[in-house]
Amino acid sequence: MKHFLVKTLANAAALAVSIWLLNGITLTGENTGRKVLTLILVALIFGLVNFLVKPVVKVLSFPLFLLTLGLITLVVNALMLLLTSWLAGKADLAFHVDGFWTAVVGGVIISIVSWAMHMVLPDKD
């Protein structure tokens, strides 16, 4: 349970940094409490997308991974972020990513911040 909480907090922090740095990724709400709740819910959706969908996409795109020497990972991360945005819209959460290239840059930011957060936060069960 602690590992799940740490991953969710790392995802929330990474999403917050990407929202802060990029104009094309937005999170809106009436007040700060609502924004934090929305951010945590979006982090949960993002975690589920990465847990359920990303491995399937990585296996299916393995030949492209070899062909592009791993650069297809940027596209896969962008697609996972766009899927999260779409699912958040369906769940009536105020989170939106504007376009593919914003998602690519956001995916890079999220990957870097998540890695840094996992280095800082303990994840021992």
mmCIF file of N, CA and C in Angstrom:
data_model
loop_
_atom_site.group_PDB
_atom_site.id
_atom_site.type_symbol
_atom_site.label_atom_id
_atom_site.label_comp_id
_atom_site.label_asym_id
_atom_site.label_seq_id
_atom_site.Cartn_x
_atom_site.Cartn_y
_atom_site.Cartn_z
ATOM 1 N N MET A 1 0.825 -1.195 0.000
ATOM 2 C CA MET A 1 0.000 0.000 0.000
ATOM 3 C C MET A 1 0.868 1.258 0.000
ATOM 4 N N LYS A 2 1.983 1.193 0.731
ATOM 5 C CA LYS A 2 2.875 2.346 0.789
ATOM 6 C C LYS A 2 3.492 2.625 -0.577
ATOM 7 N N HIS A 3 3.828 1.571 -1.311
ATOM 8 C CA HIS A 3 4.405 1.718 -2.651
ATOM 9 C C HIS A 3 3.414 2.415 -3.585
ATOM 10 N N PHE A 4 2.139 2.045 -3.510
ATOM 11 C CA PHE A 4 1.093 2.661 -4.318
ATOM 12 C C PHE A 4 0.958 4.145 -3.983
ATOM 13 N N LEU A 5 1.004 4.479 -2.712
ATOM 14 C CA LEU A 5 0.896 5.871 -2.272
ATOM 15 C C LEU A 5 2.095 6.689 -2.756
ATOM 16 N N VAL A 6 3.278 6.125 -2.670
ATOM 17 C CA VAL A 6 4.488 6.823 -3.125
ATOM 18 C C VAL A 6 4.424 7.065 -4.629
ATOM 19 N N LYS A 7 3.996 6.062 -5.392
ATOM 20 C CA LYS A 7 3.881 6.228 -6.845
ATOM 21 C C LYS A 7 2.846 7.289 -7.201
ATOM 22 N N THR A 8 1.736 7.307 -6.491
ATOM 23 C CA THR A 8 0.696 8.304 -6.756
ATOM 24 C C THR A 8 1.196 9.698 -6.425
ATOM 25 N N LEU A 9 1.902 9.861 -5.315
ATOM 26 C CA LEU A 9 2.463 11.172 -4.963
ATOM 27 C C LEU A 9 3.510 11.625 -5.972
ATOM 28 N N ALA A 10 4.332 10.698 -6.441
ATOM 29 C CA ALA A 10 5.339 11.038 -7.452
ATOM 30 C C ALA A 10 4.665 11.451 -8.760
ATOM 31 N N ASN A 11 3.619 10.728 -9.160
ATOM 32 C CA ASN A 11 2.874 11.097 -10.365
ATOM 33 C C ASN A 11 2.217 12.462 -10.214
ATOM 34 N N ALA A 12 1.633 12.716 -9.043
ATOM 35 C CA ALA A 12 0.980 14.008 -8.805
ATOM 36 C C ALA A 12 1.995 15.145 -8.869
ATOM 37 N N ALA A 13 3.155 14.950 -8.277
ATOM 38 C CA ALA A 13 4.196 15.984 -8.316
ATOM 39 C C ALA A 13 4.683 16.204 -9.743
ATOM 40 N N ALA A 14 4.875 15.128 -10.494
ATOM 41 C CA ALA A 14 5.339 15.244 -11.877
ATOM 42 C C ALA A 14 4.296 15.940 -12.741
ATOM 43 N N LEU A 15 3.039 15.597 -12.558
ATOM 44 C CA LEU A 15 1.968 16.271 -13.296
ATOM 45 C C LEU A 15 1.899 17.745 -12.929
ATOM 46 N N ALA A 16 2.064 18.060 -11.638
ATOM 47 C CA ALA A 16 2.024 19.457 -11.192
ATOM 48 C C ALA A 16 3.139 20.276 -11.843
ATOM 49 N N VAL A 17 4.327 19.695 -11.940
ATOM 50 C CA VAL A 17 5.449 20.408 -12.566
ATOM 51 C C VAL A 17 5.168 20.634 -14.050
ATOM 52 N N SER A 18 4.630 19.637 -14.724
ATOM 53 C CA SER A 18 4.336 19.807 -16.149
ATOM 54 C C SER A 18 3.229 20.834 -16.360
ATOM 55 N N ILE A 19 2.243 20.880 -15.480
ATOM 56 C CA ILE A 19 1.186 21.900 -15.558
ATOM 57 C C ILE A 19 1.785 23.275 -15.342
ATOM 58 N N TRP A 20 2.698 23.371 -14.402
ATOM 59 C CA TRP A 20 3.328 24.654 -14.087
ATOM 60 C C TRP A 20 4.218 25.155 -15.227
ATOM 61 N N LEU A 21 4.929 24.243 -15.887
ATOM 62 C CA LEU A 21 5.884 24.637 -16.924
ATOM 63 C C LEU A 21 5.269 24.839 -18.307
ATOM 64 N N LEU A 22 4.199 24.137 -18.617
ATOM 65 C CA LEU A 22 3.645 24.169 -19.971
ATOM 66 C C LEU A 22 2.266 24.835 -19.990
ATOM 67 N N ASN A 23 2.082 25.759 -20.914
ATOM 68 C CA ASN A 23 0.781 26.414 -21.062
ATOM 69 C C ASN A 23 -0.262 25.480 -21.658
ATOM 70 N N GLY A 24 0.157 24.471 -22.393
ATOM 71 C CA GLY A 24 -0.766 23.569 -23.065
ATOM 72 C C GLY A 24 -1.346 22.478 -22.184
ATOM 73 N N ILE A 25 -0.862 22.354 -20.960
ATOM 74 C CA ILE A 25 -1.418 21.389 -20.003
ATOM 75 C C ILE A 25 -2.078 22.202 -18.901
ATOM 76 N N THR A 26 -3.392 22.033 -18.763
ATOM 77 C CA THR A 26 -4.142 22.862 -17.826
ATOM 78 C C THR A 26 -4.873 22.019 -16.790
ATOM 79 N N LEU A 27 -4.979 22.587 -15.621
ATOM 80 C CA LEU A 27 -5.747 22.022 -14.518
ATOM 81 C C LEU A 27 -6.495 23.188 -13.899
ATOM 82 N N THR A 28 -7.799 23.129 -13.906
ATOM 83 C CA THR A 28 -8.590 24.235 -13.379
ATOM 84 C C THR A 28 -9.467 23.753 -12.235
ATOM 85 N N GLY A 29 -9.893 24.704 -11.434
ATOM 86 C CA GLY A 29 -10.762 24.404 -10.308
ATOM 87 C C GLY A 29 -11.155 25.682 -9.605
ATOM 88 N N GLU A 30 -12.196 25.596 -8.781
ATOM 89 C CA GLU A 30 -12.693 26.774 -8.084
ATOM 90 C C GLU A 30 -11.722 27.281 -7.023
ATOM 91 N N ASN A 31 -11.084 26.358 -6.328
ATOM 92 C CA ASN A 31 -10.159 26.745 -5.261
ATOM 93 C C ASN A 31 -8.992 25.764 -5.218
ATOM 94 N N THR A 32 -8.065 26.042 -4.329
ATOM 95 C CA THR A 32 -6.859 25.216 -4.245
ATOM 96 C C THR A 32 -7.174 23.786 -3.834
ATOM 97 N N GLY A 33 -8.088 23.613 -2.905
ATOM 98 C CA GLY A 33 -8.456 22.270 -2.463
ATOM 99 C C GLY A 33 -9.019 21.431 -3.593
ATOM 100 N N ARG A 34 -9.858 22.042 -4.406
ATOM 101 C CA ARG A 34 -10.439 21.334 -5.553
ATOM 102 C C ARG A 34 -9.354 20.980 -6.578
ATOM 103 N N LYS A 35 -8.408 21.891 -6.784
ATOM 104 C CA LYS A 35 -7.309 21.624 -7.714
ATOM 105 C C LYS A 35 -6.442 20.467 -7.225
ATOM 106 N N VAL A 36 -6.159 20.441 -5.929
ATOM 107 C CA VAL A 36 -5.333 19.357 -5.369
ATOM 108 C C VAL A 36 -6.055 18.018 -5.504
ATOM 109 N N LEU A 37 -7.348 18.008 -5.208
ATOM 110 C CA LEU A 37 -8.129 16.775 -5.347
ATOM 111 C C LEU A 37 -8.152 16.313 -6.803
ATOM 112 N N THR A 38 -8.347 17.250 -7.720
ATOM 113 C CA THR A 38 -8.330 16.912 -9.144
ATOM 114 C C THR A 38 -6.968 16.371 -9.560
ATOM 115 N N LEU A 39 -5.900 17.002 -9.070
ATOM 116 C CA LEU A 39 -4.540 16.550 -9.392
ATOM 117 C C LEU A 39 -4.302 15.132 -8.896
ATOM 118 N N ILE A 40 -4.750 14.816 -7.700
ATOM 119 C CA ILE A 40 -4.571 13.466 -7.154
ATOM 120 C C ILE A 40 -5.382 12.444 -7.953
ATOM 121 N N LEU A 41 -6.610 12.813 -8.319
ATOM 122 C CA LEU A 41 -7.428 11.903 -9.122
ATOM 123 C C LEU A 41 -6.818 11.684 -10.507
ATOM 124 N N VAL A 42 -6.294 12.750 -11.109
ATOM 125 C CA VAL A 42 -5.623 12.611 -12.411
ATOM 126 C C VAL A 42 -4.365 11.758 -12.261
ATOM 127 N N ALA A 43 -3.635 11.912 -11.158
ATOM 128 C CA ALA A 43 -2.448 11.083 -10.915
ATOM 129 C C ALA A 43 -2.837 9.607 -10.792
ATOM 130 N N LEU A 44 -3.981 9.333 -10.170
ATOM 131 C CA LEU A 44 -4.464 7.951 -10.083
ATOM 132 C C LEU A 44 -4.807 7.405 -11.470
ATOM 133 N N ILE A 45 -5.478 8.214 -12.285
ATOM 134 C CA ILE A 45 -5.798 7.792 -13.648
ATOM 135 C C ILE A 45 -4.521 7.557 -14.441
ATOM 136 N N PHE A 46 -3.568 8.476 -14.311
ATOM 137 C CA PHE A 46 -2.291 8.358 -15.011
ATOM 138 C C PHE A 46 -1.563 7.078 -14.588
ATOM 139 N N GLY A 47 -1.594 6.774 -13.298
ATOM 140 C CA GLY A 47 -0.980 5.544 -12.799
ATOM 141 C C GLY A 47 -1.656 4.297 -13.353
ATOM 142 N N LEU A 48 -2.983 4.319 -13.422
ATOM 143 C CA LEU A 48 -3.707 3.178 -13.985
ATOM 144 C C LEU A 48 -3.418 3.006 -15.477
ATOM 145 N N VAL A 49 -3.369 4.113 -16.205
ATOM 146 C CA VAL A 49 -3.052 4.045 -17.629
ATOM 147 C C VAL A 49 -1.656 3.462 -17.823
ATOM 148 N N ASN A 50 -0.704 3.924 -17.028
ATOM 149 C CA ASN A 50 0.666 3.415 -17.144
ATOM 150 C C ASN A 50 0.778 1.960 -16.714
ATOM 151 N N PHE A 51 -0.072 1.534 -15.794
ATOM 152 C CA PHE A 51 -0.030 0.160 -15.315
ATOM 153 C C PHE A 51 -0.729 -0.799 -16.275
ATOM 154 N N LEU A 52 -1.866 -0.386 -16.842
ATOM 155 C CA LEU A 52 -2.667 -1.290 -17.660
ATOM 156 C C LEU A 52 -2.387 -1.196 -19.161
ATOM 157 N N VAL A 53 -2.259 0.013 -19.674
ATOM 158 C CA VAL A 53 -2.190 0.200 -21.123
ATOM 159 C C VAL A 53 -0.754 0.252 -21.635
ATOM 160 N N LYS A 54 0.115 0.923 -20.912
ATOM 161 C CA LYS A 54 1.475 1.144 -21.401
ATOM 162 C C LYS A 54 2.241 -0.152 -21.696
ATOM 163 N N PRO A 55 2.169 -1.182 -20.849
ATOM 164 C CA PRO A 55 2.903 -2.414 -21.184
ATOM 165 C C PRO A 55 2.428 -3.055 -22.495
ATOM 166 N N VAL A 56 1.134 -3.005 -22.744
ATOM 167 C CA VAL A 56 0.606 -3.572 -23.984
ATOM 168 C C VAL A 56 1.133 -2.791 -25.183
ATOM 169 N N VAL A 57 1.102 -1.470 -25.085
ATOM 170 C CA VAL A 57 1.587 -0.628 -26.175
ATOM 171 C C VAL A 57 3.083 -0.835 -26.387
ATOM 172 N N LYS A 58 3.841 -0.983 -25.304
ATOM 173 C CA LYS A 58 5.285 -1.208 -25.438
ATOM 174 C C LYS A 58 5.590 -2.534 -26.135
ATOM 175 N N VAL A 59 4.840 -3.570 -25.807
ATOM 176 C CA VAL A 59 5.058 -4.865 -26.458
ATOM 177 C C VAL A 59 4.715 -4.773 -27.937
ATOM 178 N N LEU A 60 3.605 -4.124 -28.253
ATOM 179 C CA LEU A 60 3.199 -4.011 -29.652
ATOM 180 C C LEU A 60 4.133 -3.117 -30.462
ATOM 181 N N SER A 61 4.766 -2.160 -29.791
ATOM 182 C CA SER A 61 5.655 -1.238 -30.511
ATOM 183 C C SER A 61 7.134 -1.657 -30.406
ATOM 184 N N PHE A 62 7.413 -2.862 -29.940
ATOM 185 C CA PHE A 62 8.796 -3.297 -29.771
ATOM 186 C C PHE A 62 9.622 -3.214 -31.052
ATOM 187 N N PRO A 63 9.079 -3.622 -32.207
ATOM 188 C CA PRO A 63 9.879 -3.464 -33.434
ATOM 189 C C PRO A 63 10.238 -1.992 -33.709
ATOM 190 N N LEU A 64 9.300 -1.091 -33.442
ATOM 191 C CA LEU A 64 9.602 0.333 -33.608
ATOM 192 C C LEU A 64 10.618 0.814 -32.580
ATOM 193 N N PHE A 65 10.572 0.236 -31.397
ATOM 194 C CA PHE A 65 11.552 0.563 -30.366
ATOM 195 C C PHE A 65 12.958 0.240 -30.859
ATOM 196 N N LEU A 66 13.110 -0.930 -31.449
ATOM 197 C CA LEU A 66 14.415 -1.325 -31.992
ATOM 198 C C LEU A 66 14.817 -0.448 -33.170
ATOM 199 N N LEU A 67 13.863 -0.180 -34.040
ATOM 200 C CA LEU A 67 14.136 0.606 -35.241
ATOM 201 C C LEU A 67 14.545 2.045 -34.920
ATOM 202 N N THR A 68 13.894 2.634 -33.904
ATOM 203 C CA THR A 68 14.164 4.039 -33.554
ATOM 204 C C THR A 68 15.152 4.177 -32.400
ATOM 205 N N LEU A 69 15.734 3.068 -31.969
ATOM 206 C CA LEU A 69 16.684 3.056 -30.853
ATOM 207 C C LEU A 69 16.094 3.661 -29.579
ATOM 208 N N GLY A 70 14.822 3.385 -29.348
ATOM 209 C CA GLY A 70 14.165 3.805 -28.120
ATOM 210 C C GLY A 70 13.436 5.128 -28.177
ATOM 211 N N LEU A 71 13.561 5.867 -29.258
ATOM 212 C CA LEU A 71 12.894 7.169 -29.342
ATOM 213 C C LEU A 71 11.373 7.057 -29.399
ATOM 214 N N ILE A 72 10.860 5.890 -29.770
ATOM 215 C CA ILE A 72 9.413 5.688 -29.795
ATOM 216 C C ILE A 72 8.825 5.800 -28.390
ATOM 217 N N THR A 73 9.666 5.653 -27.374
ATOM 218 C CA THR A 73 9.211 5.799 -25.989
ATOM 219 C C THR A 73 8.637 7.185 -25.756
ATOM 220 N N LEU A 74 9.207 8.200 -26.399
ATOM 221 C CA LEU A 74 8.658 9.560 -26.275
ATOM 222 C C LEU A 74 7.231 9.618 -26.804
ATOM 223 N N VAL A 75 6.982 8.942 -27.905
ATOM 224 C CA VAL A 75 5.644 8.912 -28.484
ATOM 225 C C VAL A 75 4.691 8.131 -27.590
ATOM 226 N N VAL A 76 5.145 7.015 -27.052
ATOM 227 C CA VAL A 76 4.311 6.206 -26.164
ATOM 228 C C VAL A 76 3.945 7.009 -24.913
ATOM 229 N N ASN A 77 4.916 7.707 -24.320
ATOM 230 C CA ASN A 77 4.631 8.532 -23.146
ATOM 231 C C ASN A 77 3.636 9.641 -23.476
ATOM 232 N N ALA A 78 3.781 10.251 -24.647
ATOM 233 C CA ALA A 78 2.848 11.298 -25.066
ATOM 234 C C ALA A 78 1.441 10.731 -25.237
ATOM 235 N N LEU A 79 1.347 9.554 -25.834
ATOM 236 C CA LEU A 79 0.031 8.937 -26.016
ATOM 237 C C LEU A 79 -0.611 8.575 -24.679
ATOM 238 N N MET A 80 0.192 8.141 -23.709
ATOM 239 C CA MET A 80 -0.352 7.834 -22.386
ATOM 240 C C MET A 80 -0.873 9.106 -21.697
ATOM 241 N N LEU A 81 -0.171 10.219 -21.895
ATOM 242 C CA LEU A 81 -0.614 11.489 -21.323
ATOM 243 C C LEU A 81 -1.891 11.972 -22.010
ATOM 244 N N LEU A 82 -1.973 11.817 -23.325
ATOM 245 C CA LEU A 82 -3.195 12.187 -24.039
ATOM 246 C C LEU A 82 -4.367 11.294 -23.638
ATOM 247 N N LEU A 83 -4.121 10.016 -23.440
ATOM 248 C CA LEU A 83 -5.174 9.110 -22.978
ATOM 249 C C LEU A 83 -5.640 9.504 -21.579
ATOM 250 N N THR A 84 -4.710 9.884 -20.727
ATOM 251 C CA THR A 84 -5.071 10.351 -19.381
ATOM 252 C C THR A 84 -5.941 11.594 -19.463
ATOM 253 N N SER A 85 -5.589 12.522 -20.354
ATOM 254 C CA SER A 85 -6.387 13.735 -20.544
ATOM 255 C C SER A 85 -7.791 13.389 -21.009
ATOM 256 N N TRP A 86 -7.901 12.457 -21.941
ATOM 257 C CA TRP A 86 -9.203 12.058 -22.454
ATOM 258 C C TRP A 86 -10.043 11.397 -21.363
ATOM 259 N N LEU A 87 -9.436 10.492 -20.590
ATOM 260 C CA LEU A 87 -10.154 9.819 -19.508
ATOM 261 C C LEU A 87 -10.555 10.800 -18.418
ATOM 262 N N ALA A 88 -9.692 11.776 -18.129
ATOM 263 C CA ALA A 88 -10.034 12.794 -17.137
ATOM 264 C C ALA A 88 -11.237 13.614 -17.612
ATOM 265 N N GLY A 89 -11.289 13.902 -18.896
ATOM 266 C CA GLY A 89 -12.452 14.607 -19.450
ATOM 267 C C GLY A 89 -13.718 13.785 -19.309
ATOM 268 N N LYS A 90 -13.619 12.482 -19.549
ATOM 269 C CA LYS A 90 -14.780 11.599 -19.402
ATOM 270 C C LYS A 90 -15.227 11.493 -17.941
ATOM 271 N N ALA A 91 -14.270 11.620 -17.014
ATOM 272 C CA ALA A 91 -14.581 11.568 -15.582
ATOM 273 C C ALA A 91 -14.951 12.950 -15.038
ATOM 274 N N ASP A 92 -15.087 13.942 -15.927
ATOM 275 C CA ASP A 92 -15.457 15.306 -15.572
ATOM 276 C C ASP A 92 -14.433 15.964 -14.643
ATOM 277 N N LEU A 93 -13.157 15.675 -14.902
ATOM 278 C CA LEU A 93 -12.064 16.316 -14.173
ATOM 279 C C LEU A 93 -11.487 17.420 -15.052
ATOM 280 N N ALA A 94 -11.115 18.523 -14.451
ATOM 281 C CA ALA A 94 -10.659 19.705 -15.193
ATOM 282 C C ALA A 94 -9.162 19.616 -15.512
ATOM 283 N N PHE A 95 -8.785 18.620 -16.284
ATOM 284 C CA PHE A 95 -7.399 18.428 -16.716
ATOM 285 C C PHE A 95 -7.408 18.248 -18.217
ATOM 286 N N HIS A 96 -6.550 18.995 -18.923
ATOM 287 C CA HIS A 96 -6.544 18.905 -20.382
ATOM 288 C C HIS A 96 -5.134 19.110 -20.930
ATOM 289 N N VAL A 97 -4.807 18.329 -21.954
ATOM 290 C CA VAL A 97 -3.541 18.462 -22.670
ATOM 291 C C VAL A 97 -3.874 18.897 -24.093
ATOM 292 N N ASP A 98 -3.299 20.018 -24.531
ATOM 293 C CA ASP A 98 -3.549 20.559 -25.865
ATOM 294 C C ASP A 98 -2.534 20.034 -26.878
ATOM 295 N N GLY A 99 -2.864 18.998 -27.578
ATOM 296 C CA GLY A 99 -2.059 18.568 -28.701
ATOM 297 C C GLY A 99 -0.949 17.588 -28.399
ATOM 298 N N PHE A 100 -0.489 16.982 -29.487
ATOM 299 C CA PHE A 100 0.512 15.928 -29.404
ATOM 300 C C PHE A 100 1.867 16.446 -28.932
ATOM 301 N N TRP A 101 2.338 17.564 -29.491
ATOM 302 C CA TRP A 101 3.679 18.047 -29.150
ATOM 303 C C TRP A 101 3.750 18.532 -27.708
ATOM 304 N N THR A 102 2.664 19.097 -27.222
ATOM 305 C CA THR A 102 2.608 19.446 -25.800
ATOM 306 C C THR A 102 2.690 18.186 -24.955
ATOM 307 N N ALA A 103 2.027 17.127 -25.408
ATOM 308 C CA ALA A 103 2.076 15.855 -24.686
ATOM 309 C C ALA A 103 3.480 15.253 -24.716
ATOM 310 N N VAL A 104 4.203 15.413 -25.820
ATOM 311 C CA VAL A 104 5.574 14.894 -25.900
ATOM 312 C C VAL A 104 6.464 15.604 -24.877
ATOM 313 N N VAL A 105 6.409 16.933 -24.860
ATOM 314 C CA VAL A 105 7.223 17.689 -23.907
ATOM 315 C C VAL A 105 6.764 17.396 -22.481
ATOM 316 N N GLY A 106 5.465 17.324 -22.264
ATOM 317 C CA GLY A 106 4.933 16.987 -20.945
ATOM 318 C C GLY A 106 5.372 15.604 -20.496
ATOM 319 N N GLY A 107 5.386 14.646 -21.420
ATOM 320 C CA GLY A 107 5.843 13.296 -21.085
ATOM 321 C C GLY A 107 7.298 13.270 -20.666
ATOM 322 N N VAL A 108 8.122 14.079 -21.329
ATOM 323 C CA VAL A 108 9.543 14.161 -20.953
ATOM 324 C C VAL A 108 9.675 14.761 -19.557
ATOM 325 N N ILE A 109 8.950 15.838 -19.303
ATOM 326 C CA ILE A 109 8.996 16.487 -17.982
ATOM 327 C C ILE A 109 8.514 15.524 -16.907
ATOM 328 N N ILE A 110 7.414 14.846 -17.167
ATOM 329 C CA ILE A 110 6.861 13.907 -16.185
ATOM 330 C C ILE A 110 7.836 12.767 -15.919
ATOM 331 N N SER A 111 8.483 12.261 -16.950
ATOM 332 C CA SER A 111 9.460 11.181 -16.767
ATOM 333 C C SER A 111 10.627 11.625 -15.884
ATOM 334 N N ILE A 112 11.146 12.813 -16.145
ATOM 335 C CA ILE A 112 12.287 13.320 -15.361
ATOM 336 C C ILE A 112 11.893 13.564 -13.914
ATOM 337 N N VAL A 113 10.754 14.237 -13.704
ATOM 338 C CA VAL A 113 10.327 14.551 -12.331
ATOM 339 C C VAL A 113 9.950 13.279 -11.576
ATOM 340 N N SER A 114 9.282 12.332 -12.242
ATOM 341 C CA SER A 114 8.934 11.068 -11.577
ATOM 342 C C SER A 114 10.183 10.313 -11.149
ATOM 343 N N TRP A 115 11.167 10.274 -12.026
ATOM 344 C CA TRP A 115 12.423 9.619 -11.673
ATOM 345 C C TRP A 115 13.051 10.286 -10.448
ATOM 346 N N ALA A 116 13.092 11.624 -10.440
ATOM 347 C CA ALA A 116 13.675 12.355 -9.313
ATOM 348 C C ALA A 116 12.877 12.115 -8.032
ATOM 349 N N MET A 117 11.565 12.091 -8.139
ATOM 350 C CA MET A 117 10.721 11.860 -6.957
ATOM 351 C C MET A 117 10.919 10.446 -6.408
ATOM 352 N N HIS A 118 11.090 9.476 -7.277
ATOM 353 C CA HIS A 118 11.322 8.107 -6.811
ATOM 354 C C HIS A 118 12.689 7.963 -6.157
ATOM 355 N N MET A 119 13.621 8.812 -6.533
ATOM 356 C CA MET A 119 14.932 8.804 -5.860
ATOM 357 C C MET A 119 14.831 9.388 -4.452
ATOM 358 N N VAL A 120 13.948 10.367 -4.277
ATOM 359 C CA VAL A 120 13.824 11.074 -2.997
ATOM 360 C C VAL A 120 12.884 10.345 -2.046
ATOM 361 N N LEU A 121 11.720 9.905 -2.557
ATOM 362 C CA LEU A 121 10.715 9.279 -1.702
ATOM 363 C C LEU A 121 11.056 7.824 -1.436
ATOM 364 N N PRO A 122 10.849 7.364 -0.213
ATOM 365 C CA PRO A 122 11.083 5.944 0.092
ATOM 366 C C PRO A 122 9.946 5.101 -0.485
ATOM 367 N N ASP A 123 10.270 3.920 -0.963
ATOM 368 C CA ASP A 123 9.223 3.051 -1.489
ATOM 369 C C ASP A 123 9.347 1.620 -0.968
ATOM 370 N N LYS A 124 9.909 1.469 0.179
ATOM 371 C CA LYS A 124 10.006 0.139 0.793
ATOM 372 C C LYS A 124 8.650 -0.250 1.382
ATOM 373 N N ASP A 125 8.222 -1.487 1.112
ATOM 374 C CA ASP A 125 6.940 -1.978 1.657
ATOM 375 C C ASP A 125 7.119 -2.596 3.003
#
